[in-house]
mmCIF file of C-alpha atoms in Angstrom:
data_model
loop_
_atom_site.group_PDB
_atom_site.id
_atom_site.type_symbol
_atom_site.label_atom_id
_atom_site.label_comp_id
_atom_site.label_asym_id
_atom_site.label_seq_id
_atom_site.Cartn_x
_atom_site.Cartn_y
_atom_site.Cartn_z
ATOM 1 C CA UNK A 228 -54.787 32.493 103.745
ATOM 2 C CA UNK A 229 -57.006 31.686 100.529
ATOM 3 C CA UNK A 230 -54.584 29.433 98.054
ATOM 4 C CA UNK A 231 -55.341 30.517 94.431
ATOM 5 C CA UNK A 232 -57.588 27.934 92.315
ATOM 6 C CA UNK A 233 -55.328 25.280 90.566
ATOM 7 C CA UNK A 234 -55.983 26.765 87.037
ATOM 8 C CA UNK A 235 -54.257 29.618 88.591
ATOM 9 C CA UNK A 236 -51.414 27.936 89.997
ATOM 10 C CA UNK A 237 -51.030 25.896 87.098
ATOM 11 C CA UNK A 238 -50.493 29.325 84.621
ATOM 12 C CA UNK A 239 -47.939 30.368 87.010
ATOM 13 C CA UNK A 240 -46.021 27.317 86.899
ATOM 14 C CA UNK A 241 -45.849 27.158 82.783
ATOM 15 C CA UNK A 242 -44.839 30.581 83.047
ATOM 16 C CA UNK A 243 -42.422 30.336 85.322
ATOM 17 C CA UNK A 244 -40.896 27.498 83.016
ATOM 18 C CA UNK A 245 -40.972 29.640 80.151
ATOM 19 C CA UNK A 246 -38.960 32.202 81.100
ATOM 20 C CA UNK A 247 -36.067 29.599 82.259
ATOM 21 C CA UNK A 248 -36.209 28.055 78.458
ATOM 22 C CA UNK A 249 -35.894 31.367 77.397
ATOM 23 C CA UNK A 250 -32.464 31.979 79.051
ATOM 24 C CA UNK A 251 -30.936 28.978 77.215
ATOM 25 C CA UNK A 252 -28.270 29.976 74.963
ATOM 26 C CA UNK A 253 -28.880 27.519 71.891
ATOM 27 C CA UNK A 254 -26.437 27.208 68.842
ATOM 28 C CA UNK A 255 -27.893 25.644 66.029
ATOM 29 C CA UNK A 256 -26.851 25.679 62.469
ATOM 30 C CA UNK A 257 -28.932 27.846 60.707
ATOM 31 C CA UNK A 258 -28.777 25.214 57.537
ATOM 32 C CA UNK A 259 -30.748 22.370 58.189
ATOM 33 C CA UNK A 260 -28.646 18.999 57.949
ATOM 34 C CA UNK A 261 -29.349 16.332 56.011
ATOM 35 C CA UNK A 262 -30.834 13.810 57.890
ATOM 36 C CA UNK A 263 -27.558 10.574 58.196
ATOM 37 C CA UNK A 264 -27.949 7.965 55.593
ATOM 38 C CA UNK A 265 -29.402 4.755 57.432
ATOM 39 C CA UNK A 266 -27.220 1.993 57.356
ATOM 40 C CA UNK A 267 -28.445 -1.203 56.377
ATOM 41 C CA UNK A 268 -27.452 -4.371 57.595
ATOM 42 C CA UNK A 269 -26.726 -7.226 56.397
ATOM 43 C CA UNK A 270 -29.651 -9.508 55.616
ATOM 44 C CA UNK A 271 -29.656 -13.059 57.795
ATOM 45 C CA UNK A 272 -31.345 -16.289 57.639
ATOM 46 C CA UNK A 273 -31.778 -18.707 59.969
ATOM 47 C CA UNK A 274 -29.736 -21.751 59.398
ATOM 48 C CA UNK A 275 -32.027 -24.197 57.770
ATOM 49 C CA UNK A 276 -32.145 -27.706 59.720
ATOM 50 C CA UNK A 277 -31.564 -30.760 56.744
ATOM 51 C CA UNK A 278 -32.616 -34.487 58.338
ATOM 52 C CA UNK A 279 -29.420 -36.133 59.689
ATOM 53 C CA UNK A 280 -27.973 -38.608 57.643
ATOM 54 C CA UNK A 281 -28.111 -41.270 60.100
ATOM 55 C CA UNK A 282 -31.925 -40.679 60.113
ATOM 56 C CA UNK A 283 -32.245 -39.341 63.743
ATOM 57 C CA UNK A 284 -33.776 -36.265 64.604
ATOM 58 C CA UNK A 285 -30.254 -34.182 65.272
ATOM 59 C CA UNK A 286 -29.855 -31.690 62.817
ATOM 60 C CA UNK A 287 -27.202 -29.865 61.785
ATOM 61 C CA UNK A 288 -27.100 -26.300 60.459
ATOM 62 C CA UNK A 289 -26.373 -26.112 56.666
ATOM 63 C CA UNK A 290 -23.792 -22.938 56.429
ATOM 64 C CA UNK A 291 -25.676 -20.159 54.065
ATOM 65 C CA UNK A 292 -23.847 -17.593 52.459
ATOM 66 C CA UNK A 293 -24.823 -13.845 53.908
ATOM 67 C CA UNK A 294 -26.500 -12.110 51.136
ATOM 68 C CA UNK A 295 -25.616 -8.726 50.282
ATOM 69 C CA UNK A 296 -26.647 -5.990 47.823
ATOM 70 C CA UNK A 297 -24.338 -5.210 44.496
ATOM 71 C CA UNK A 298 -24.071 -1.403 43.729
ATOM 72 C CA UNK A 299 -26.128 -1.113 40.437
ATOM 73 C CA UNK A 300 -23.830 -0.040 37.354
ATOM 74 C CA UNK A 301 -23.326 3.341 36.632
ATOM 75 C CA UNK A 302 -24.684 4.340 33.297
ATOM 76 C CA UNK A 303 -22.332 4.807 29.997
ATOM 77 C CA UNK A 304 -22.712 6.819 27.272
ATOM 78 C CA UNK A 305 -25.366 6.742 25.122
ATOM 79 C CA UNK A 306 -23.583 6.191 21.887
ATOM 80 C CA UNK A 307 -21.567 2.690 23.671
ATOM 81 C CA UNK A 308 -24.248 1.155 24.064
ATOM 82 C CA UNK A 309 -24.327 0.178 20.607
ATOM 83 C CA UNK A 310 -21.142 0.811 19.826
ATOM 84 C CA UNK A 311 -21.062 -2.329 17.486
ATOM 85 C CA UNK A 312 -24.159 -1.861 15.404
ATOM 86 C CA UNK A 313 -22.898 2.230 15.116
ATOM 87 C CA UNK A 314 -19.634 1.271 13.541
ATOM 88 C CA UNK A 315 -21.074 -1.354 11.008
ATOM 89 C CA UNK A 316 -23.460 1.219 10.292
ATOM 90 C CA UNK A 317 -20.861 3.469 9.248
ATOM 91 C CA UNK A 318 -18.596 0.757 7.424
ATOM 92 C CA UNK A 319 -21.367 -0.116 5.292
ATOM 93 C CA UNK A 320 -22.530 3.693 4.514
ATOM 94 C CA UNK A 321 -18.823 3.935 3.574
ATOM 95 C CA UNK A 322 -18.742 0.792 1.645
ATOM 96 C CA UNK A 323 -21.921 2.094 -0.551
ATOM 97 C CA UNK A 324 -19.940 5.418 -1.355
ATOM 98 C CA UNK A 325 -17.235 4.230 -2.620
ATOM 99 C CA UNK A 326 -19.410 1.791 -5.264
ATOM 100 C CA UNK A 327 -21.458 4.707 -6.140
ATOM 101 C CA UNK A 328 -18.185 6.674 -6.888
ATOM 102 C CA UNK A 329 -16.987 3.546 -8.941
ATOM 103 C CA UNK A 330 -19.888 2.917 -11.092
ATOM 104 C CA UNK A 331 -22.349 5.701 -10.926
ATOM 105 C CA UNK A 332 -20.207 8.352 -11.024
ATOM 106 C CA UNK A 333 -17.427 9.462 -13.255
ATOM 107 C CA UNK A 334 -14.228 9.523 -11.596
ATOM 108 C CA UNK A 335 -12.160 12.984 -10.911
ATOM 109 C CA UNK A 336 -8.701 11.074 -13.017
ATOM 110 C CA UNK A 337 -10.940 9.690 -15.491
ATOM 111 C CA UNK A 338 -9.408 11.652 -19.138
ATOM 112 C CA UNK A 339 -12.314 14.068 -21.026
ATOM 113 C CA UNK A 340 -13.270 12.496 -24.593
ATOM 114 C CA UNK A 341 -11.615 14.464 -26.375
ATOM 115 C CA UNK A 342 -8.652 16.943 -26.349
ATOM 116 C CA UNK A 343 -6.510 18.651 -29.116
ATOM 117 C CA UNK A 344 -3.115 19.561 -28.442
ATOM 118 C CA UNK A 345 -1.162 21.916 -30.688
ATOM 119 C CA UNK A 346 2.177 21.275 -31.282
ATOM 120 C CA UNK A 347 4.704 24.348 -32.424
ATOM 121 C CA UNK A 348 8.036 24.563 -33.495
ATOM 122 C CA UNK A 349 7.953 21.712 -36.356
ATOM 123 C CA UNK A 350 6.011 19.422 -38.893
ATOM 124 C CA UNK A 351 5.322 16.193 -38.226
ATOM 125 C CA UNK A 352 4.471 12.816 -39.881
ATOM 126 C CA UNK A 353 3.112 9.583 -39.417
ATOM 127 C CA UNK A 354 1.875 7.978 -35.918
ATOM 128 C CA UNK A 355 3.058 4.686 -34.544
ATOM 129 C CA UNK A 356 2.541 3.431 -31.450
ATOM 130 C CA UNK A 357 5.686 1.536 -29.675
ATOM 131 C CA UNK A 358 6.103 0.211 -26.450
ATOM 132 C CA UNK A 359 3.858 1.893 -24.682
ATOM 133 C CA UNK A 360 4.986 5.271 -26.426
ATOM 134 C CA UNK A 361 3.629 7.335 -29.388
ATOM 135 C CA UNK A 362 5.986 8.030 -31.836
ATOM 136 C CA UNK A 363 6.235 10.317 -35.002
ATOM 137 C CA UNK A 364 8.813 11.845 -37.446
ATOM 138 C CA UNK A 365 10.068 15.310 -37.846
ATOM 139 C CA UNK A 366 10.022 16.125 -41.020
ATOM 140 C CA UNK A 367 12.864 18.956 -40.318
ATOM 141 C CA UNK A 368 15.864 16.604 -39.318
ATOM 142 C CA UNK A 369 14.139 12.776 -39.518
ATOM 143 C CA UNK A 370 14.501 12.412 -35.464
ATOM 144 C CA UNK A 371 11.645 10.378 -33.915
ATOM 145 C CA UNK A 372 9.272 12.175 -31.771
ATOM 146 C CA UNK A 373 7.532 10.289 -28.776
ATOM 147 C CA UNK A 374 4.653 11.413 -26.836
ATOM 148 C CA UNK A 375 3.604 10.060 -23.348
ATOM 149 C CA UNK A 376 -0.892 10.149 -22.924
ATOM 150 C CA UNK A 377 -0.740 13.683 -22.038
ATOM 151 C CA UNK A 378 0.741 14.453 -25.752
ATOM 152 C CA UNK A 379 4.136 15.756 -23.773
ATOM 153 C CA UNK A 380 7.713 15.414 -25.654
ATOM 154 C CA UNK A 381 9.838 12.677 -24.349
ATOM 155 C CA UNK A 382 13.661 12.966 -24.891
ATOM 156 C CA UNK A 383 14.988 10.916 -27.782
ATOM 157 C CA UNK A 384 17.724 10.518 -29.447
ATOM 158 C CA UNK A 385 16.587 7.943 -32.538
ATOM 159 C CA UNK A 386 15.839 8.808 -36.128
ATOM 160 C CA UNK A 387 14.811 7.781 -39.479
ATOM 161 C CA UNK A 388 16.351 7.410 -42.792
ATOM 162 C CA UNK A 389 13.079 9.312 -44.300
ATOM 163 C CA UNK A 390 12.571 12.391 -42.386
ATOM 164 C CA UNK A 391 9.000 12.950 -44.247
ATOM 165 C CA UNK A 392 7.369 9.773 -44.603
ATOM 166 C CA UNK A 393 3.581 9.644 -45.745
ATOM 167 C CA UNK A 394 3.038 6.684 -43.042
ATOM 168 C CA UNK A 395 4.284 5.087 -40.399
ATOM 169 C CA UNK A 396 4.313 1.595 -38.888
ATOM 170 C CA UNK A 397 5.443 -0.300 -36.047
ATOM 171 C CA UNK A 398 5.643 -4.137 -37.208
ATOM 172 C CA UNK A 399 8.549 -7.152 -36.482
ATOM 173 C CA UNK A 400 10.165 -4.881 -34.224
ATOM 174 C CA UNK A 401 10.768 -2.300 -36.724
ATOM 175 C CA UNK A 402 9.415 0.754 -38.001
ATOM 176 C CA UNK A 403 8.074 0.813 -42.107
ATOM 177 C CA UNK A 404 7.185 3.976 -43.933
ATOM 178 C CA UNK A 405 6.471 5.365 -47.245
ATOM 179 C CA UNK A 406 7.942 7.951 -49.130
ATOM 180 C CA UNK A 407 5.733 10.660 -50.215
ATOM 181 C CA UNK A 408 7.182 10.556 -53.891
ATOM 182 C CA UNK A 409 8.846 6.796 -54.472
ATOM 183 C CA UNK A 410 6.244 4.232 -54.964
ATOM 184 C CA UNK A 411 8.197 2.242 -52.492
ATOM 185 C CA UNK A 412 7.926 0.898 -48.543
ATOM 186 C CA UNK A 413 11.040 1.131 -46.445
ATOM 187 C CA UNK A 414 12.021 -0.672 -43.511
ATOM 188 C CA UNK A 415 14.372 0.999 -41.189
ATOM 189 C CA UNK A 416 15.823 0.377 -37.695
ATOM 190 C CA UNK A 417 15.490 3.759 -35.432
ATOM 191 C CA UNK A 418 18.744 4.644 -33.957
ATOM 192 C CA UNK A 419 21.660 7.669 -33.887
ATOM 193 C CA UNK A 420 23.169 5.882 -36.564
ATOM 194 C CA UNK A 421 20.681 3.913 -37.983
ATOM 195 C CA UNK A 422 19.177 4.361 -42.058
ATOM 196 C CA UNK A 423 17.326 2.274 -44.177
ATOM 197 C CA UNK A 424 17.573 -1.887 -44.724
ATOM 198 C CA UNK A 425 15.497 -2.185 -47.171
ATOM 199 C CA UNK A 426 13.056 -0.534 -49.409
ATOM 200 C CA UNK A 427 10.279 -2.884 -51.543
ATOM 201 C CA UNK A 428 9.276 -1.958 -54.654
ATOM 202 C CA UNK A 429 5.357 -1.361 -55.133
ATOM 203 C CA UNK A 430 4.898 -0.951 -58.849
ATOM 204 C CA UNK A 431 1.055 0.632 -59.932
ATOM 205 C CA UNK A 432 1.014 1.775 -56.492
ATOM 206 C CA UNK A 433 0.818 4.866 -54.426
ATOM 207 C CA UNK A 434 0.929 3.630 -50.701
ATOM 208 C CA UNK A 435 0.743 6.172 -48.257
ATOM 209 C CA UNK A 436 -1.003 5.736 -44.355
ATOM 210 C CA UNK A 437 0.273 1.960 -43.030
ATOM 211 C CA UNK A 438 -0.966 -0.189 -39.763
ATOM 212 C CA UNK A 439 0.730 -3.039 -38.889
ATOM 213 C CA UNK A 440 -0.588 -6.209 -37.241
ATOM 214 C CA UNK A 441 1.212 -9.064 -36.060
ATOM 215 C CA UNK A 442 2.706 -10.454 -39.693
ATOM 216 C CA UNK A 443 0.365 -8.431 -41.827
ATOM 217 C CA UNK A 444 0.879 -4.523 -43.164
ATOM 218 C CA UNK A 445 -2.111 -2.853 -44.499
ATOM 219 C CA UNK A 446 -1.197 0.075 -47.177
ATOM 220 C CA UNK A 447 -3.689 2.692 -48.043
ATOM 221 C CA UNK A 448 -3.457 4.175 -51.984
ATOM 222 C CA UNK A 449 -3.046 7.835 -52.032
ATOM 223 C CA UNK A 450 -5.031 8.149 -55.261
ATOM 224 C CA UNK A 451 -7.783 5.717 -55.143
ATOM 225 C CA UNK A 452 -10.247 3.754 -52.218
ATOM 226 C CA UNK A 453 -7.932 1.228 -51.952
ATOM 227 C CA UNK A 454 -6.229 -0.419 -49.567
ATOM 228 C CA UNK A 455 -3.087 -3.518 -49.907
ATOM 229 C CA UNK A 456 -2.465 -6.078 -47.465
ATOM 230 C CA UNK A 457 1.108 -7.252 -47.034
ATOM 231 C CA UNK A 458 2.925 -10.318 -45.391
ATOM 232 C CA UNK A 459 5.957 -9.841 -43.462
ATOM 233 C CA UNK A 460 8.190 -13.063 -43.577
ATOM 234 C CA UNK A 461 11.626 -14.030 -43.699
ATOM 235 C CA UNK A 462 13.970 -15.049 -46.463
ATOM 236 C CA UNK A 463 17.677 -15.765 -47.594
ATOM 237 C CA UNK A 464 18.062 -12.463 -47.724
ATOM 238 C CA UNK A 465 16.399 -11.289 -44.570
ATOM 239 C CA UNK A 466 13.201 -10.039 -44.064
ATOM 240 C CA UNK A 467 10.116 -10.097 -47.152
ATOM 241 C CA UNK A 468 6.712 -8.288 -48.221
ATOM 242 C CA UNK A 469 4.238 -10.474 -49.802
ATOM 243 C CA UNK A 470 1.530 -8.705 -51.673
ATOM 244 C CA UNK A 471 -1.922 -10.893 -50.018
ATOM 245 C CA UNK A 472 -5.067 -8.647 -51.258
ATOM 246 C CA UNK A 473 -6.244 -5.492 -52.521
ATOM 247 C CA UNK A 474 -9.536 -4.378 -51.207
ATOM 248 C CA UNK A 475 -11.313 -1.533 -52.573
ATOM 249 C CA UNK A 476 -13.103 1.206 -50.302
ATOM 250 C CA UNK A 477 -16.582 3.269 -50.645
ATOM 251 C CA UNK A 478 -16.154 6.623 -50.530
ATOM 252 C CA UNK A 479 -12.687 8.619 -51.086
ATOM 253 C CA UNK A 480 -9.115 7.564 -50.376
ATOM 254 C CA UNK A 481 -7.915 6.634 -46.602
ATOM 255 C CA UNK A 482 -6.318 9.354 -44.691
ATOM 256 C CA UNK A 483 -5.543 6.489 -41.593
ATOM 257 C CA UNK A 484 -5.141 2.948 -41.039
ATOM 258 C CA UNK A 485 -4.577 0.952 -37.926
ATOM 259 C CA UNK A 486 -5.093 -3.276 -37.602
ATOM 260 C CA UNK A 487 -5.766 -4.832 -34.277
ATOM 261 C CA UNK A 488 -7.528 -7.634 -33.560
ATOM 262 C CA UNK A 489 -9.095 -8.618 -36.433
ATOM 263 C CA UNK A 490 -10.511 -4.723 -37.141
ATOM 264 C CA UNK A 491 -8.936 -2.684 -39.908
ATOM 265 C CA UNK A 492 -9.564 0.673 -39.047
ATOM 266 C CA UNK A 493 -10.170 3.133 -42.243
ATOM 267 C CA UNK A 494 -10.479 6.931 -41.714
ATOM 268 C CA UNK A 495 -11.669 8.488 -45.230
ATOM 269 C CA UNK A 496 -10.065 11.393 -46.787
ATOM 270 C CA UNK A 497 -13.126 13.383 -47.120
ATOM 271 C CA UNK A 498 -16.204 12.418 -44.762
ATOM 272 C CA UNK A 499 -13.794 12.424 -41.916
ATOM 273 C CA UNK A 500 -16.249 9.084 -40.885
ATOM 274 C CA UNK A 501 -13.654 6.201 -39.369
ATOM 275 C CA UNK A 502 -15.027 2.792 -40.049
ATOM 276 C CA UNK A 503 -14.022 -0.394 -38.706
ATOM 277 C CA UNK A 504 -13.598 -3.590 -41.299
ATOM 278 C CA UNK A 505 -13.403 -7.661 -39.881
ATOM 279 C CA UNK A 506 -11.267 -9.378 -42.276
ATOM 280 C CA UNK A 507 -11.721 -12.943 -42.293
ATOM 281 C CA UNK A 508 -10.811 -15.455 -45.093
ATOM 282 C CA UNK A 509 -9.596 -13.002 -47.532
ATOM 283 C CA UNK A 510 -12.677 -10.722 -47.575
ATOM 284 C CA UNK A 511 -13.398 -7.594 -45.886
ATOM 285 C CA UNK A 512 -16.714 -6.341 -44.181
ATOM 286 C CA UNK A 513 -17.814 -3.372 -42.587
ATOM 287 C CA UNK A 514 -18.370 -3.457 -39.278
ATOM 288 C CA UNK A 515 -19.204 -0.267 -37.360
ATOM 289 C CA UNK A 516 -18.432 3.417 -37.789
ATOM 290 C CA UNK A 517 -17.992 6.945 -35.897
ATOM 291 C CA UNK A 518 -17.727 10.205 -37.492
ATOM 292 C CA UNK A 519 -15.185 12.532 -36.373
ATOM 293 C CA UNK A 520 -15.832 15.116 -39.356
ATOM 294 C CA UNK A 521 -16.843 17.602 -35.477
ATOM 295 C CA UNK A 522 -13.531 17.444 -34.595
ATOM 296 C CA UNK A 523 -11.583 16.795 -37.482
ATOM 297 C CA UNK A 524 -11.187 19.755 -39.658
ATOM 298 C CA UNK A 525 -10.116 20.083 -43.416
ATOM 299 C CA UNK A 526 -6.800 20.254 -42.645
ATOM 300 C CA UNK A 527 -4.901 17.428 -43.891
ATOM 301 C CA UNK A 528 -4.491 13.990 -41.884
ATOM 302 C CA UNK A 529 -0.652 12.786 -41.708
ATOM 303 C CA UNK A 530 -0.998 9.691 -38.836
ATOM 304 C CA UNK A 531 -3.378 8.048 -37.614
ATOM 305 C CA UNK A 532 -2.521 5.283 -34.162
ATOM 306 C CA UNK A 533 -4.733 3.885 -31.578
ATOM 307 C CA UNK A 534 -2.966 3.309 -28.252
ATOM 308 C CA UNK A 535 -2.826 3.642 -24.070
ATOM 309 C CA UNK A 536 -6.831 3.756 -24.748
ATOM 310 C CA UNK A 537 -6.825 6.339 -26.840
ATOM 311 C CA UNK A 538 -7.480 7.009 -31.220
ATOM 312 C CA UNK A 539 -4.909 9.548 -32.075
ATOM 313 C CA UNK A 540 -5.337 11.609 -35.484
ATOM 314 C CA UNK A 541 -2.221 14.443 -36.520
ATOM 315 C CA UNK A 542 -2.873 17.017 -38.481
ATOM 316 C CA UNK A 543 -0.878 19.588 -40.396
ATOM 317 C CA UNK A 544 -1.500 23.139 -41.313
ATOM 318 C CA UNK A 545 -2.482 23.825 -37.933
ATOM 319 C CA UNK A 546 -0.269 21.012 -36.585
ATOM 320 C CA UNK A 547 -2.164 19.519 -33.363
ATOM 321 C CA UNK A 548 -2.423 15.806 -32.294
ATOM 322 C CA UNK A 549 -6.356 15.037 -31.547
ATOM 323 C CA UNK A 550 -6.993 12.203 -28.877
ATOM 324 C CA UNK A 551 -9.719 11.034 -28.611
ATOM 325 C CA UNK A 552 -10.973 8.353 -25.902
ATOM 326 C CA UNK A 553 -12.381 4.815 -26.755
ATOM 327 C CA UNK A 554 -14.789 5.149 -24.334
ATOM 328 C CA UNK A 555 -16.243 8.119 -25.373
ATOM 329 C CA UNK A 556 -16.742 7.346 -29.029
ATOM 330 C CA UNK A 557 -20.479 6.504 -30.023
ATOM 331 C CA UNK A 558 -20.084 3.439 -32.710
ATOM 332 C CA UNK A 559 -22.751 3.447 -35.327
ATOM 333 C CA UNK A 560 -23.605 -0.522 -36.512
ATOM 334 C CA UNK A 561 -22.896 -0.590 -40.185
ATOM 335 C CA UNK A 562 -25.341 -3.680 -40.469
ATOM 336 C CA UNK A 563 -28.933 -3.845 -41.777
#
């Protein structure tokens, strides 16, 4: 018998091993697997030898310390990082508002520059400003009127003597007015109760609008530019008015007066222009003015105050109280 060449035998053999593979039942995952993470082991070094201290060759190991890997840190957020410099950041954006809002811009409270209030129901005269109040007369039944910085009635039960004085004055913790037809200043007490303690005498004169300050009065003529500077003192018989000076005025008669500091302030008649005057040693110089004749109308001036920041000016026939801010009014220099 003729054996087949080896090629032959050799393609029968592969065969015959194919077909057994074939018969295998294999269960494999049809998802391939991620391959196992490979552990890693610890690094080691061999212990180092270190010369004997006795200076013989024995050696002893020196102990070392297995060294390992730390995890790296997990990353934050983006805005901790720099947390710090994010928040001083902000502070001083917030910082730079608040100084623009207090110096650059006008603030929402701050009060317009002007504002008129009408005020119904009665007539009144003279301003004076009292502990931290405004305060007039009604000319109906003599009780005092007070107004808070909005121009809104405040409940009162005082009243005066005179229940239509030409001016009114707040001086030595009293209030002094004139009479519109007795060439005479009173000085009264406000109270339920309370009427006149005394009335001087002013002979030649007409006063009308007064401002007080400190121990001085100032009296503005009805008839003529002129204006009368008082002393208020005491005597035997209680309190006294000292004529001082008489100072005469360009233009036309004073509707207003008010003293502070040094200043006389003089509100003419006619030009509606308030001036301010320094007296010093007996004489008096102008210092500065404003006109108000563009909010001021013809109607006839009856008080005149400055208080709480504010220049107040009453007027009759329409009756309204005009307040004006300090801040707001544009002084003219009356210098050369």
């Amino acid at each position: 018998m003729i054996k087949p060449p080896l090629s032959a035998r050799l393609d029968q053999l592969l065969k015959r091993y194919q077909d057994k593979v074939s018969q295998v039942q294999l269960d494999l995952p049809l998802v391939p697997q991620a391959p196992a993470p490979r552990r890693q082991e610890p690094l080691h070094f061999e212990a180092a030898r270190s010369p004997s201290l006795l200076g013989t060759d024995d050696a002893r190991p020196v102990p070392q310390a297995p060294l390992t890997r730390s995890p790296a840190p997990a990353p934050g957020p983006v805005w901790s990082r720099g947390r710090w410099a994010w928040l001083a950041g902000l502070l001083l954006a917030a910082a730079a508002a608040i100084v623009w809002l207090w110096r650059g811009h006008p603030s929402l409270d701050e009060a317009p520059a002007y504002r008129a209030f009408p005020i119904t129901g009665s007539a009144l005269h003279g301003l004076a400003w009292r502990d931290g109040r405004l305060a007039s007369v009604d000319s109906a039944n003599g009780n005092l009127v007070l107004f808070d910085a909005e121009a809104r009635r405040l409940r009162s039960t005082e009243r005066l003597a005179d229940p239509a004085p030409a001016g009114l004055a707040w001086v030595d913790k009293s209030f002094w007015s004139t009479g519109q037809e007795h060439n005479a200043i009173f000085r009264q007490k406000a109270g339920p109760e309370r009427g006149r303690q005394r009335i001087y005498a002013t002979p030649n004169r007409s006063p009308a609008a007064l401002a007080g300050d400190d121990d001085n009065l100032w009296a503005a003529d009805a008839r003529v530019p002129v204006v009368y500077r008082y002393l208020v003192g005491l005597s035997l018989i209680g309190a006294s008015l000292s004529p001082l000076n008489q100072y005469d005025l360009p233009g036309a008669p004073a509707a207003g007066l008010h003293a502070a500091d040094g200043l006389l302030w003089v509100l003419d008649s006619h030009s509606r222009r308030l001036t301010r005057y320094a007296y010093e040693a007996g004489t008096l110089s102008a210092k500065d003015s404003v006109d108000l004749s563009a909010r001021i109308p013809a109607a006839a001036v009856s008080g005149l105050e400055v208080g709480g920041g504010f220049l107040w000016v009453l007027t009759t026939k329409p009756a309204v109280l005009h307040r004006f801010s300090l801040r707001g009014l544009s002084w003219q220099s009356a210098g050369p």
